[in-house]
Amino acid sequence: MTQSEAMLAAKEALIALLQSEADLAGVQIAWSHPAGNMQRRVVIVGNSRRVRQEPGPPLGRGSREAYWRLEVVANVLHKGKAEDAAAQAVELAAAVEKAIAENTELGIPATILYAQVTDADLIESVRDGAREAEIPLDVTIRARLRTGA
């Protein structure tokens, strides 16, 4: 499996995992930004960024390890108080972190060595007359990639 294939497979697996998570029932789980269809409670699985790639064996045969980050954003738009929006965003982010912690191989054990949340922030603003709170999470993934024949 190439790094590009592994990144895509990991993103697909993470989305499927989040869609099956009971704590996220009724929450929109989106592949990238949902544009005009964004609901008030959404988890967005966005960009992938390569962090590091170990050199492969001679002639490209065998396996090598690669590391990348998937950007995941827990977003809440709330008509009430800012602290309520923030609390709901934290609830969504915690459900994402829990799902990943309980499924570190994302259902792809031969390829994904681990996935873990490695960074999170809380960003608060006002949008469309409502309080918005979002928590961008970096999900670091380490994979073993088979190369060559």
GROMACS .gro file of C-alpha atoms in nm:
model
  149
    1MET     CA    1   0.000   0.000   0.000
    2THR     CA    2   0.142   0.339  -0.095
    3GLN     CA    3   0.138   0.636   0.140
    4SER     CA    4  -0.136   0.803  -0.067
    5GLU     CA    5  -0.348   0.488  -0.051
    6ALA     CA    6  -0.285   0.452   0.322
    7MET     CA    7  -0.380   0.818   0.386
    8LEU     CA    8  -0.705   0.772   0.197
    9ALA     CA    9  -0.781   0.441   0.368
   10ALA     CA   10  -0.714   0.595   0.711
   11LYS     CA   11  -0.943   0.890   0.638
   12GLU     CA   12  -1.221   0.658   0.517
   13ALA     CA   13  -1.175   0.434   0.822
   14LEU     CA   14  -1.180   0.730   1.063
   15ILE     CA   15  -1.501   0.864   0.910
   16ALA     CA   16  -1.666   0.520   0.931
   17LEU     CA   17  -1.551   0.487   1.294
   18LEU     CA   18  -1.693   0.828   1.389
   19GLN     CA   19  -2.021   0.757   1.209
   20SER     CA   20  -2.061   0.440   1.416
   21GLU     CA   21  -1.976   0.607   1.747
   22ALA     CA   22  -2.281   0.620   1.978
   23ASP     CA   23  -2.158   0.942   2.143
   24LEU     CA   24  -2.172   1.112   1.802
   25ALA     CA   25  -2.523   0.996   1.705
   26GLY     CA   26  -2.707   1.280   1.534
   27VAL     CA   27  -2.384   1.472   1.467
   28GLN     CA   28  -2.291   1.545   1.106
   29ILE     CA   29  -1.967   1.366   1.016
   30ALA     CA   30  -1.824   1.529   0.704
   31TRP     CA   31  -1.550   1.448   0.456
   32SER     CA   32  -1.390   1.793   0.430
   33HIS     CA   33  -1.589   2.112   0.487
   34PRO     CA   34  -1.960   2.057   0.411
   35ALA     CA   35  -1.995   2.408   0.259
   36GLY     CA   36  -2.360   2.517   0.254
   37ASN     CA   37  -2.483   2.195   0.415
   38MET     CA   38  -2.308   2.246   0.750
   39GLN     CA   39  -2.523   2.153   1.047
   40ARG     CA   40  -2.502   2.311   1.392
   41ARG     CA   41  -2.302   2.017   1.533
   42VAL     CA   42  -2.043   1.875   1.296
   43VAL     CA   43  -1.718   1.681   1.299
   44ILE     CA   44  -1.512   1.753   0.988
   45VAL     CA   45  -1.237   1.515   0.877
   46GLY     CA   46  -1.023   1.735   0.659
   47ASN     CA   47  -0.673   1.760   0.520
   48SER     CA   48  -0.387   1.515   0.554
   49ARG     CA   49  -0.030   1.641   0.597
   50ARG     CA   50   0.278   1.425   0.582
   51VAL     CA   51   0.493   1.468   0.889
   52ARG     CA   52   0.776   1.229   0.815
   53GLN     CA   53   0.859   0.929   0.603
   54GLU     CA   54   1.132   0.681   0.681
   55PRO     CA   55   1.355   0.583   0.388
   56GLY     CA   56   1.260   0.254   0.225
   57PRO     CA   57   1.480  -0.051   0.189
   58PRO     CA   58   1.711  -0.089  -0.115
   59LEU     CA   59   1.534  -0.122  -0.451
   60GLY     CA   60   1.205  -0.023  -0.289
   61ARG     CA   61   1.126  -0.371  -0.157
   62GLY     CA   62   0.999  -0.454   0.188
   63SER     CA   63   0.836  -0.193   0.411
   64ARG     CA   64   0.889   0.153   0.551
   65GLU     CA   65   0.710   0.372   0.799
   66ALA     CA   66   0.529   0.696   0.732
   67TYR     CA   67   0.373   0.952   0.965
   68TRP     CA   68   0.105   1.205   0.880
   69ARG     CA   69  -0.165   1.415   1.044
   70LEU     CA   70  -0.533   1.418   0.968
   71GLU     CA   71  -0.706   1.743   1.059
   72VAL     CA   72  -1.031   1.681   1.245
   73VAL     CA   73  -1.252   1.969   1.359
   74ALA     CA   74  -1.534   1.952   1.613
   75ASN     CA   75  -1.759   2.252   1.539
   76VAL     CA   76  -2.069   2.384   1.716
   77LEU     CA   77  -2.289   2.678   1.622
   78HIS     CA   78  -2.511   2.769   1.921
   79LYS     CA   79  -2.769   3.044   1.968
   80GLY     CA   80  -2.710   3.058   2.345
   81LYS     CA   81  -2.411   3.149   2.557
   82ALA     CA   82  -2.050   3.117   2.445
   83GLU     CA   83  -1.974   2.878   2.729
   84ASP     CA   84  -2.255   2.645   2.614
   85ALA     CA   85  -2.111   2.637   2.261
   86ALA     CA   86  -1.765   2.565   2.402
   87ALA     CA   87  -1.898   2.287   2.627
   88GLN     CA   88  -2.071   2.122   2.331
   89ALA     CA   89  -1.757   2.146   2.116
   90VAL     CA   90  -1.555   1.987   2.397
   91GLU     CA   91  -1.815   1.709   2.417
   92LEU     CA   92  -1.775   1.636   2.043
   93ALA     CA   93  -1.395   1.652   2.059
   94ALA     CA   94  -1.392   1.419   2.360
   95ALA     CA   95  -1.607   1.167   2.169
   96VAL     CA   96  -1.360   1.180   1.878
   97GLU     CA   97  -1.063   1.135   2.112
   98LYS     CA   98  -1.234   0.842   2.288
   99ALA     CA   99  -1.321   0.668   1.960
  100ILE     CA  100  -0.962   0.697   1.838
  101ALA     CA  101  -0.814   0.588   2.172
  102GLU     CA  102  -1.032   0.275   2.165
  103ASN     CA  103  -0.953   0.199   1.798
  104THR     CA  104  -0.592   0.303   1.749
  105GLU     CA  105  -0.550   0.092   1.434
  106LEU     CA  106  -0.863   0.244   1.274
  107GLY     CA  107  -0.966  -0.106   1.165
  108ILE     CA  108  -0.661  -0.142   0.936
  109PRO     CA  109  -0.423  -0.338   1.164
  110ALA     CA  110  -0.179  -0.455   0.895
  111THR     CA  111  -0.110  -0.097   0.786
  112ILE     CA  112  -0.196   0.147   1.066
  113LEU     CA  113   0.039   0.103   1.361
  114TYR     CA  114  -0.141   0.369   1.563
  115ALA     CA  115  -0.355   0.680   1.546
  116GLN     CA  116  -0.372   0.926   1.834
  117VAL     CA  117  -0.487   1.281   1.898
  118THR     CA  118  -0.171   1.487   1.942
  119ASP     CA  119  -0.293   1.847   1.946
  120ALA     CA  120  -0.612   2.042   2.016
  121ASP     CA  121  -0.716   2.407   2.050
  122LEU     CA  122  -1.042   2.585   2.133
  123ILE     CA  123  -1.140   2.864   1.894
  124GLU     CA  124  -1.446   3.076   1.971
  125SER     CA  125  -1.618   3.333   1.749
  126VAL     CA  126  -1.955   3.467   1.636
  127ARG     CA  127  -2.106   3.353   1.305
  128ASP     CA  128  -2.452   3.420   1.163
  129GLY     CA  129  -2.563   3.578   1.492
  130ALA     CA  130  -2.473   3.270   1.695
  131ARG     CA  131  -2.181   3.158   1.909
  132GLU     CA  132  -1.938   2.930   1.731
  133ALA     CA  133  -1.690   2.705   1.907
  134GLU     CA  134  -1.454   2.476   1.726
  135ILE     CA  135  -1.180   2.245   1.836
  136PRO     CA  136  -0.930   2.150   1.566
  137LEU     CA  137  -0.764   1.819   1.652
  138ASP     CA  138  -0.448   1.682   1.495
  139VAL     CA  139  -0.472   1.306   1.462
  140THR     CA  140  -0.122   1.169   1.412
  141ILE     CA  141  -0.108   0.841   1.222
  142ARG     CA  142   0.188   0.606   1.191
  143ALA     CA  143   0.169   0.345   0.919
  144ARG     CA  144   0.380   0.061   0.785
  145LEU     CA  145   0.380   0.072   0.407
  146ARG     CA  146   0.472  -0.225   0.192
  147THR     CA  147   0.681  -0.137  -0.109
  148GLY     CA  148   0.781  -0.325  -0.421
  149ALA     CA  149   0.720  -0.693  -0.481
   0.00000   0.00000   0.00000
